[in-house]
Amino acid sequence: MREDPAALFLEDEALTDGLTDEEAETLLSWLLDLAREASPSQLAHLRRLGHEITRLSRDYGLPVEELIGLVELAWGEAEAPGLQA
């Protein structure tokens, strides 16, 4: 049976520890969108990625949205700011 990604992410308090409600909602929404097409083994990687985004945001004061944008840019899913037509 496939594990429910929403339950996995929502039950993990450390996933959003130190984020504002808005940042936590942004991160969880993004992770859940990715989790729709993820395999069970990929869910663990997404969870770890979420933890790292939270840590970077909390420790260095970086906005969650910008960190997500960097990940998407690295994955080739977004264009670099300033290069968009």
mmCIF file of N, CA and C in Angstrom:
data_model
loop_
_atom_site.group_PDB
_atom_site.id
_atom_site.type_symbol
_atom_site.label_atom_id
_atom_site.label_comp_id
_atom_site.label_asym_id
_atom_site.label_seq_id
_atom_site.Cartn_x
_atom_site.Cartn_y
_atom_site.Cartn_z
ATOM 1 N N MET A 1 0.839 -1.194 0.000
ATOM 2 C CA MET A 1 0.000 0.000 0.000
ATOM 3 C C MET A 1 0.878 1.250 0.000
ATOM 4 N N ARG A 2 0.507 2.226 -0.774
ATOM 5 C CA ARG A 2 1.248 3.475 -0.895
ATOM 6 C C ARG A 2 0.966 4.357 0.317
ATOM 7 N N GLU A 3 2.030 4.898 0.894
ATOM 8 C CA GLU A 3 1.901 5.792 2.044
ATOM 9 C C GLU A 3 1.321 7.126 1.583
ATOM 10 N N ASP A 4 0.445 7.691 2.392
ATOM 11 C CA ASP A 4 -0.196 8.959 2.064
ATOM 12 C C ASP A 4 0.803 10.099 2.267
ATOM 13 N N PRO A 5 1.202 10.784 1.185
ATOM 14 C CA PRO A 5 2.185 11.861 1.320
ATOM 15 C C PRO A 5 1.711 12.987 2.232
ATOM 16 N N ALA A 6 0.429 13.317 2.172
ATOM 17 C CA ALA A 6 -0.082 14.400 3.013
ATOM 18 C C ALA A 6 0.109 14.066 4.483
ATOM 19 N N ALA A 7 -0.237 12.853 4.863
ATOM 20 C CA ALA A 7 -0.066 12.447 6.260
ATOM 21 C C ALA A 7 1.405 12.438 6.642
ATOM 22 N N LEU A 8 2.250 11.948 5.763
ATOM 23 C CA LEU A 8 3.686 11.886 6.023
ATOM 24 C C LEU A 8 4.248 13.282 6.284
ATOM 25 N N PHE A 9 3.901 14.230 5.440
ATOM 26 C CA PHE A 9 4.436 15.589 5.583
ATOM 27 C C PHE A 9 3.787 16.349 6.733
ATOM 28 N N LEU A 10 2.489 16.211 6.901
ATOM 29 C CA LEU A 10 1.795 16.973 7.944
ATOM 30 C C LEU A 10 2.128 16.490 9.350
ATOM 31 N N GLU A 11 2.445 15.215 9.499
ATOM 32 C CA GLU A 11 2.782 14.676 10.817
ATOM 33 C C GLU A 11 4.222 14.987 11.223
ATOM 34 N N ASP A 12 5.035 15.427 10.296
ATOM 35 C CA ASP A 12 6.439 15.714 10.561
ATOM 36 C C ASP A 12 6.593 17.175 10.988
ATOM 37 N N GLU A 13 6.572 17.419 12.305
ATOM 38 C CA GLU A 13 6.636 18.790 12.816
ATOM 39 C C GLU A 13 7.956 19.476 12.475
ATOM 40 N N ALA A 14 9.038 18.709 12.397
ATOM 41 C CA ALA A 14 10.347 19.286 12.088
ATOM 42 C C ALA A 14 10.407 19.825 10.667
ATOM 43 N N LEU A 15 9.499 19.383 9.817
ATOM 44 C CA LEU A 15 9.486 19.808 8.421
ATOM 45 C C LEU A 15 9.219 21.304 8.285
ATOM 46 N N THR A 16 8.489 21.871 9.226
ATOM 47 C CA THR A 16 8.151 23.293 9.152
ATOM 48 C C THR A 16 8.577 24.062 10.405
ATOM 49 N N ASP A 17 9.412 23.454 11.225
ATOM 50 C CA ASP A 17 9.853 24.076 12.474
ATOM 51 C C ASP A 17 10.611 25.375 12.206
ATOM 52 N N GLY A 18 10.128 26.461 12.768
ATOM 53 C CA GLY A 18 10.784 27.753 12.618
ATOM 54 C C GLY A 18 10.298 28.568 11.434
ATOM 55 N N LEU A 19 9.384 28.039 10.640
ATOM 56 C CA LEU A 19 8.843 28.778 9.502
ATOM 57 C C LEU A 19 7.577 29.517 9.916
ATOM 58 N N THR A 20 7.280 30.593 9.214
ATOM 59 C CA THR A 20 5.997 31.256 9.434
ATOM 60 C C THR A 20 4.904 30.360 8.871
ATOM 61 N N ASP A 21 3.671 30.640 9.235
ATOM 62 C CA ASP A 21 2.549 29.850 8.713
ATOM 63 C C ASP A 21 2.504 29.906 7.185
ATOM 64 N N GLU A 22 2.767 31.083 6.638
ATOM 65 C CA GLU A 22 2.727 31.254 5.179
ATOM 66 C C GLU A 22 3.845 30.447 4.508
ATOM 67 N N GLU A 23 5.046 30.496 5.083
ATOM 68 C CA GLU A 23 6.162 29.735 4.517
ATOM 69 C C GLU A 23 5.910 28.234 4.621
ATOM 70 N N ALA A 24 5.374 27.805 5.765
ATOM 71 C CA ALA A 24 5.068 26.375 5.954
ATOM 72 C C ALA A 24 4.038 25.921 4.930
ATOM 73 N N GLU A 25 3.020 26.736 4.699
ATOM 74 C CA GLU A 25 1.985 26.395 3.719
ATOM 75 C C GLU A 25 2.576 26.308 2.310
ATOM 76 N N THR A 26 3.455 27.241 1.978
ATOM 77 C CA THR A 26 4.106 27.233 0.666
ATOM 78 C C THR A 26 4.935 25.974 0.481
ATOM 79 N N LEU A 27 5.730 25.631 1.482
ATOM 80 C CA LEU A 27 6.596 24.454 1.393
ATOM 81 C C LEU A 27 5.775 23.174 1.298
ATOM 82 N N LEU A 28 4.788 23.035 2.170
ATOM 83 C CA LEU A 28 3.971 21.817 2.163
ATOM 84 C C LEU A 28 3.189 21.675 0.862
ATOM 85 N N SER A 29 2.656 22.762 0.362
ATOM 86 C CA SER A 29 1.917 22.727 -0.902
ATOM 87 C C SER A 29 2.826 22.279 -2.044
ATOM 88 N N TRP A 30 4.035 22.820 -2.088
ATOM 89 C CA TRP A 30 4.997 22.464 -3.133
ATOM 90 C C TRP A 30 5.384 20.992 -3.027
ATOM 91 N N LEU A 31 5.681 20.541 -1.811
ATOM 92 C CA LEU A 31 6.053 19.137 -1.613
ATOM 93 C C LEU A 31 4.915 18.196 -1.998
ATOM 94 N N LEU A 32 3.690 18.556 -1.638
ATOM 95 C CA LEU A 32 2.544 17.704 -1.967
ATOM 96 C C LEU A 32 2.310 17.651 -3.475
ATOM 97 N N ASP A 33 2.535 18.756 -4.167
ATOM 98 C CA ASP A 33 2.417 18.751 -5.630
ATOM 99 C C ASP A 33 3.431 17.781 -6.245
ATOM 100 N N LEU A 34 4.649 17.812 -5.737
ATOM 101 C CA LEU A 34 5.689 16.905 -6.237
ATOM 102 C C LEU A 34 5.391 15.453 -5.863
ATOM 103 N N ALA A 35 4.805 15.259 -4.692
ATOM 104 C CA ALA A 35 4.561 13.908 -4.178
ATOM 105 C C ALA A 35 3.490 13.157 -4.966
ATOM 106 N N ARG A 36 2.648 13.871 -5.685
ATOM 107 C CA ARG A 36 1.582 13.209 -6.456
ATOM 108 C C ARG A 36 2.133 12.200 -7.448
ATOM 109 N N GLU A 37 3.300 12.503 -8.007
ATOM 110 C CA GLU A 37 3.884 11.634 -9.026
ATOM 111 C C GLU A 37 5.095 10.863 -8.506
ATOM 112 N N ALA A 38 5.360 10.954 -7.207
ATOM 113 C CA ALA A 38 6.561 10.335 -6.634
ATOM 114 C C ALA A 38 6.309 8.894 -6.215
ATOM 115 N N SER A 39 7.349 8.107 -6.317
ATOM 116 C CA SER A 39 7.300 6.733 -5.814
ATOM 117 C C SER A 39 7.549 6.767 -4.307
ATOM 118 N N PRO A 40 7.259 5.687 -3.607
ATOM 119 C CA PRO A 40 7.514 5.667 -2.159
ATOM 120 C C PRO A 40 8.961 6.000 -1.795
ATOM 121 N N SER A 41 9.910 5.543 -2.573
ATOM 122 C CA SER A 41 11.309 5.860 -2.257
ATOM 123 C C SER A 41 11.610 7.342 -2.501
ATOM 124 N N GLN A 42 10.931 7.938 -3.450
ATOM 125 C CA GLN A 42 11.139 9.356 -3.719
ATOM 126 C C GLN A 42 10.514 10.228 -2.627
ATOM 127 N N LEU A 43 9.480 9.730 -1.950
ATOM 128 C CA LEU A 43 8.869 10.488 -0.866
ATOM 129 C C LEU A 43 9.870 10.777 0.244
ATOM 130 N N ALA A 44 10.708 9.814 0.555
ATOM 131 C CA ALA A 44 11.729 10.023 1.589
ATOM 132 C C ALA A 44 12.700 11.125 1.170
ATOM 133 N N HIS A 45 13.039 11.155 -0.120
ATOM 134 C CA HIS A 45 13.938 12.200 -0.614
ATOM 135 C C HIS A 45 13.256 13.572 -0.586
ATOM 136 N N LEU A 46 11.997 13.616 -0.937
ATOM 137 C CA LEU A 46 11.257 14.879 -0.881
ATOM 138 C C LEU A 46 11.171 15.400 0.555
ATOM 139 N N ARG A 47 10.950 14.489 1.473
ATOM 140 C CA ARG A 47 10.883 14.871 2.886
ATOM 141 C C ARG A 47 12.228 15.452 3.340
ATOM 142 N N ARG A 48 13.301 14.802 2.952
ATOM 143 C CA ARG A 48 14.635 15.294 3.316
ATOM 144 C C ARG A 48 14.911 16.643 2.666
ATOM 145 N N LEU A 49 14.498 16.811 1.422
ATOM 146 C CA LEU A 49 14.639 18.091 0.739
ATOM 147 C C LEU A 49 13.869 19.176 1.488
ATOM 148 N N GLY A 50 12.661 18.850 1.921
ATOM 149 C CA GLY A 50 11.871 19.797 2.704
ATOM 150 C C GLY A 50 12.567 20.206 3.987
ATOM 151 N N HIS A 51 13.187 19.243 4.657
ATOM 152 C CA HIS A 51 13.936 19.538 5.879
ATOM 153 C C HIS A 51 15.105 20.489 5.594
ATOM 154 N N GLU A 52 15.787 20.274 4.485
ATOM 155 C CA GLU A 52 16.925 21.131 4.135
ATOM 156 C C GLU A 52 16.467 22.542 3.767
ATOM 157 N N ILE A 53 15.366 22.657 3.058
ATOM 158 C CA ILE A 53 14.827 23.979 2.731
ATOM 159 C C ILE A 53 14.455 24.709 4.017
ATOM 160 N N THR A 54 13.829 24.005 4.946
ATOM 161 C CA THR A 54 13.460 24.604 6.233
ATOM 162 C C THR A 54 14.707 25.043 6.995
ATOM 163 N N ARG A 55 15.720 24.195 7.029
ATOM 164 C CA ARG A 55 16.954 24.527 7.756
ATOM 165 C C ARG A 55 17.629 25.761 7.160
ATOM 166 N N LEU A 56 17.736 25.810 5.842
ATOM 167 C CA LEU A 56 18.358 26.962 5.200
ATOM 168 C C LEU A 56 17.559 28.245 5.454
ATOM 169 N N SER A 57 16.261 28.144 5.374
ATOM 170 C CA SER A 57 15.414 29.305 5.616
ATOM 171 C C SER A 57 15.555 29.798 7.055
ATOM 172 N N ARG A 58 15.487 28.871 7.977
ATOM 173 C CA ARG A 58 15.554 29.221 9.397
ATOM 174 C C ARG A 58 16.941 29.741 9.782
ATOM 175 N N ASP A 59 17.996 29.029 9.391
ATOM 176 C CA ASP A 59 19.352 29.371 9.824
ATOM 177 C C ASP A 59 19.920 30.613 9.149
ATOM 178 N N TYR A 60 19.538 30.846 7.906
ATOM 179 C CA TYR A 60 20.119 31.952 7.153
ATOM 180 C C TYR A 60 19.106 33.037 6.768
ATOM 181 N N GLY A 61 17.872 32.876 7.182
ATOM 182 C CA GLY A 61 16.858 33.884 6.900
ATOM 183 C C GLY A 61 16.483 33.986 5.435
ATOM 184 N N LEU A 62 16.642 32.895 4.705
ATOM 185 C CA LEU A 62 16.304 32.898 3.284
ATOM 186 C C LEU A 62 14.821 32.584 3.097
ATOM 187 N N PRO A 63 14.143 33.301 2.227
ATOM 188 C CA PRO A 63 12.727 33.020 1.984
ATOM 189 C C PRO A 63 12.514 31.638 1.358
ATOM 190 N N VAL A 64 11.537 30.913 1.857
ATOM 191 C CA VAL A 64 11.216 29.577 1.356
ATOM 192 C C VAL A 64 10.921 29.615 -0.139
ATOM 193 N N GLU A 65 10.183 30.626 -0.581
ATOM 194 C CA GLU A 65 9.824 30.718 -1.999
ATOM 195 C C GLU A 65 11.070 30.816 -2.888
ATOM 196 N N GLU A 66 12.082 31.563 -2.427
ATOM 197 C CA GLU A 66 13.307 31.690 -3.213
ATOM 198 C C GLU A 66 14.088 30.379 -3.226
ATOM 199 N N LEU A 67 14.109 29.672 -2.110
ATOM 200 C CA LEU A 67 14.791 28.378 -2.066
ATOM 201 C C LEU A 67 14.109 27.371 -2.989
ATOM 202 N N ILE A 68 12.786 27.373 -2.990
ATOM 203 C CA ILE A 68 12.045 26.496 -3.902
ATOM 204 C C ILE A 68 12.364 26.871 -5.350
ATOM 205 N N GLY A 69 12.418 28.163 -5.624
ATOM 206 C CA GLY A 69 12.771 28.627 -6.964
ATOM 207 C C GLY A 69 14.147 28.153 -7.399
ATOM 208 N N LEU A 70 15.104 28.155 -6.469
ATOM 209 C CA LEU A 70 16.446 27.666 -6.790
ATOM 210 C C LEU A 70 16.446 26.166 -7.092
ATOM 211 N N VAL A 71 15.669 25.420 -6.326
ATOM 212 C CA VAL A 71 15.571 23.977 -6.570
ATOM 213 C C VAL A 71 14.953 23.731 -7.941
ATOM 214 N N GLU A 72 13.884 24.455 -8.248
ATOM 215 C CA GLU A 72 13.240 24.285 -9.551
ATOM 216 C C GLU A 72 14.166 24.698 -10.682
ATOM 217 N N LEU A 73 14.948 25.743 -10.463
ATOM 218 C CA LEU A 73 15.912 26.178 -11.469
ATOM 219 C C LEU A 73 16.963 25.094 -11.692
ATOM 220 N N ALA A 74 17.437 24.500 -10.609
ATOM 221 C CA ALA A 74 18.422 23.415 -10.722
ATOM 222 C C ALA A 74 17.833 22.206 -11.441
ATOM 223 N N TRP A 75 16.542 21.963 -11.249
ATOM 224 C CA TRP A 75 15.877 20.843 -11.915
ATOM 225 C C TRP A 75 15.500 21.183 -13.348
ATOM 226 N N GLY A 76 15.666 22.447 -13.735
ATOM 227 C CA GLY A 76 15.336 22.853 -15.087
ATOM 228 C C GLY A 76 13.862 23.127 -15.286
ATOM 229 N N GLU A 77 13.129 23.359 -14.195
ATOM 230 C CA GLU A 77 11.685 23.603 -14.301
ATOM 231 C C GLU A 77 11.334 25.079 -14.318
ATOM 232 N N ALA A 78 12.323 25.938 -14.160
ATOM 233 C CA ALA A 78 12.050 27.373 -14.140
ATOM 234 C C ALA A 78 13.176 28.083 -14.877
ATOM 235 N N GLU A 79 12.877 29.275 -15.343
ATOM 236 C CA GLU A 79 13.911 30.091 -15.971
ATOM 237 C C GLU A 79 14.503 31.008 -14.917
ATOM 238 N N ALA A 80 15.752 31.364 -15.101
ATOM 239 C CA ALA A 80 16.398 32.281 -14.169
ATOM 240 C C ALA A 80 15.711 33.636 -14.221
ATOM 241 N N PRO A 81 15.515 34.268 -13.064
ATOM 242 C CA PRO A 81 14.918 35.605 -13.062
ATOM 243 C C PRO A 81 15.763 36.538 -13.918
ATOM 244 N N GLY A 82 15.122 37.393 -14.687
ATOM 245 C CA GLY A 82 15.825 38.296 -15.556
ATOM 246 C C GLY A 82 16.031 37.741 -16.952
ATOM 247 N N LEU A 83 15.905 36.434 -17.101
ATOM 248 C CA LEU A 83 16.045 35.819 -18.413
ATOM 249 C C LEU A 83 14.693 35.523 -19.049
ATOM 250 N N GLN A 84 13.641 35.770 -18.292
ATOM 251 C CA GLN A 84 12.306 35.513 -18.822
ATOM 252 C C GLN A 84 11.928 36.593 -19.807
ATOM 253 N N ALA A 85 11.269 36.193 -20.875
ATOM 254 C CA ALA A 85 10.874 37.137 -21.918
ATOM 255 C C ALA A 85 9.670 37.929 -21.510
#
